[in-house]
Amino acid sequence: MNQPVESTVAHQAKMKNAEGFAGEQIPRGEPGEVIDRSGRVCVIGAGPAGLTTARALARNGVLYDQFERHSDVGGVWDMDSEYANMYESAHLISSKASTQVADFPLPEEAADYPSHRVIKRYFRDFAEAFGLYERIRFEVSVERIERDGDGWTVELDTGEIYRYDAVCIANGHLNDPNWAEFPGEFDGEIFHSCDYRSADVFNGKRVLVIGAGNSGCDITVDAIHRAESVDLSMRRGYYIVPKYILGVPAADFGSGSSKLSMPMWLKQRLDAKLLRTLYPDPRKYGIPEPDHKLYESHPIVNSQLLYHLGHGDVSIRPNIARFEGKTVHFTDGKSAEYDVVVMATGYKLTFPFIDRDHFTWRAGGKAPNLYLNIFHPEYDNLFVMGLIESDGGGWEIRASQGEAVAKFLSAQKSDPAKAARFREKKRGPAPDTTGGVDFSKFERMAYYVRNSVYRARMEELLAWFEEA
């Protein structure tokens, strides 16, 4: 059971850096009316990336407006939002120490792997502590962004149109569910994991979960306690990392090793050996041998899946061959009947409000070509925030991204020569953020980075902006 977490007020009282930033309310207009907000930046979204970006802009003196379609902050971590893909049992899969914003830590009372409820409160604390609420307009969606001379027009679902000098896209990349396609039709209940909320849906049912990402494995474990039977369909093998290694949260285990000069090939080999030595071999339970090296794809971070496999509570199935009524045929020639199928098949990266032609695309059109996953190579006033996956450091990375954007925007006014030098830098080859790991085998890893390496690159960039 989670320990109680201190109140917003008590937590804020401890934050020495939590100075508030005053700001005017965003003006309203009539449908079709163009409201000139020249000299300001538009931030789309008030989830983790949007909030850390807003704080960075504010404390660097960059004026901005922020729009959020839900009624409060937190993005996907607010289960009360109709737009969130959160479920009752969800917790962080990286530790709080490796995920929190460095100068705004989660409360000491929070667990190593806090629940979505604690994280929602954390981001509301964050917004209150830094005075961000008053600059956010809630319950409006951005419908369209269009180039307008040197700036951008932003149209809301209300019909209002605003003109900004720059735009920071922070709408997240877990919005558009990817539905795997298989021959035939399933006659039972079928839904994507984005619509999963509670294990109640599995009561007494025969359940098949398709996809062994972290959400798919969480949902599988949830279903075990309610369903008549549970199977997990996996196309390929994965490395399974428990949440604790020798009593230490996995993301924190050996956290100082990034400072050592261990080559990545050796680290991959040693860490894979450690997993096989300390924990059951997943192949024993039917999980295929991974077709990649450790870290080349995001591992399954779950301490319960192997436990339940060892107790016979769940069975591993191969990929789907076809649906036929309530019968699912698998690629190994076997079949079984199910009442419920959950498609835990990930998400597609989409920016529904801006034409794709504003970007050049890589990885088979799966990811935009951006310098350090943030900066557009040609436009100096269009930024994508939080478009990143890594092995830790989730929100601190996003905080550093916001700081870099804020410093570039500030330099455009206060130090044009430095801004010009950065324009050339961001149009050239980006620095390595892989740390020697080959992420090219999987399109879904197109914007994956090594946490320690990316943070080092961002520290270098921020230091570069501070140089005289």
Tab-separated table of C-alpha atoms in Angstrom, residues 41-44 49-50 52-53 145 152 166-173 349-351 353-355 358-362 366-377 379-388 397-398 400-405 408-409 426 447 454 458:
chain	number	residue	atom	x	y	z
A	41	VAL	CA	5.337	31.708	-27.559
A	42	CYS	CA	2.446	29.231	-27.716
A	43	VAL	CA	2.873	26.067	-25.613
A	44	ILE	CA	0.492	23.252	-26.568
A	49	ALA	CA	6.755	18.347	-21.149
A	50	GLY	CA	4.418	21.325	-21.369
A	52	THR	CA	8.607	21.991	-17.666
A	53	THR	CA	8.751	24.030	-20.874
A	145	ILE	CA	-1.253	25.486	-36.706
A	152	TRP	CA	2.455	30.956	-36.654
A	166	ALA	CA	6.932	30.655	-31.923
A	167	VAL	CA	5.238	27.369	-31.011
A	168	CYS	CA	6.302	24.610	-28.610
A	169	ILE	CA	4.474	21.352	-29.377
A	170	ALA	CA	4.117	19.423	-26.117
A	171	ASN	CA	0.998	17.361	-26.796
A	172	GLY	CA	2.708	14.046	-25.998
A	173	HIS	CA	3.271	11.002	-28.181
A	349	LEU	CA	3.356	9.518	-33.400
A	350	THR	CA	0.999	12.149	-34.794
A	351	PHE	CA	0.730	15.918	-34.686
A	353	PHE	CA	-2.942	19.995	-35.828
A	354	ILE	CA	0.023	20.636	-38.135
A	355	ASP	CA	0.757	19.513	-41.682
A	358	HIS	CA	6.434	21.050	-42.113
A	359	PHE	CA	8.832	18.269	-41.054
A	360	THR	CA	11.224	15.928	-42.772
A	361	TRP	CA	10.798	12.358	-41.550
A	362	ARG	CA	13.104	9.447	-40.809
A	366	LYS	CA	7.894	7.334	-37.854
A	367	ALA	CA	9.864	10.256	-36.409
A	368	PRO	CA	10.565	13.857	-37.456
A	369	ASN	CA	14.132	14.896	-38.106
A	370	LEU	CA	14.956	17.152	-35.165
A	371	TYR	CA	18.221	18.271	-33.610
A	372	LEU	CA	18.449	16.601	-30.191
A	373	ASN	CA	14.801	15.535	-30.668
A	374	ILE	CA	13.740	19.174	-30.148
A	375	PHE	CA	14.915	21.706	-32.698
A	376	HIS	CA	13.583	21.963	-36.242
A	377	PRO	CA	16.541	22.184	-38.619
A	379	TYR	CA	12.364	26.769	-38.583
A	380	ASP	CA	13.851	28.729	-35.700
A	381	ASN	CA	10.494	29.070	-33.964
A	382	LEU	CA	9.013	25.572	-33.974
A	383	PHE	CA	9.983	23.114	-31.240
A	384	VAL	CA	8.837	19.620	-30.266
A	385	MET	CA	9.000	19.005	-26.531
A	386	GLY	CA	9.151	15.645	-24.769
A	387	LEU	CA	9.530	13.610	-27.951
A	388	ILE	CA	11.896	11.207	-26.292
A	397	ILE	CA	15.374	15.477	-19.486
A	398	ARG	CA	12.229	17.390	-20.400
A	400	SER	CA	16.554	20.531	-19.770
A	401	GLN	CA	14.822	20.558	-23.159
A	402	GLY	CA	12.643	23.460	-22.060
A	403	GLU	CA	15.666	25.308	-20.717
A	404	ALA	CA	17.512	24.912	-24.034
A	405	VAL	CA	14.560	26.227	-26.038
A	408	PHE	CA	17.690	29.899	-27.781
A	409	LEU	CA	14.614	32.126	-27.896
A	426	LYS	CA	21.064	22.667	-35.368
A	447	TYR	CA	13.432	8.727	-30.770
A	454	TYR	CA	21.461	12.632	-23.613
A	458	MET	CA	21.987	18.773	-22.938
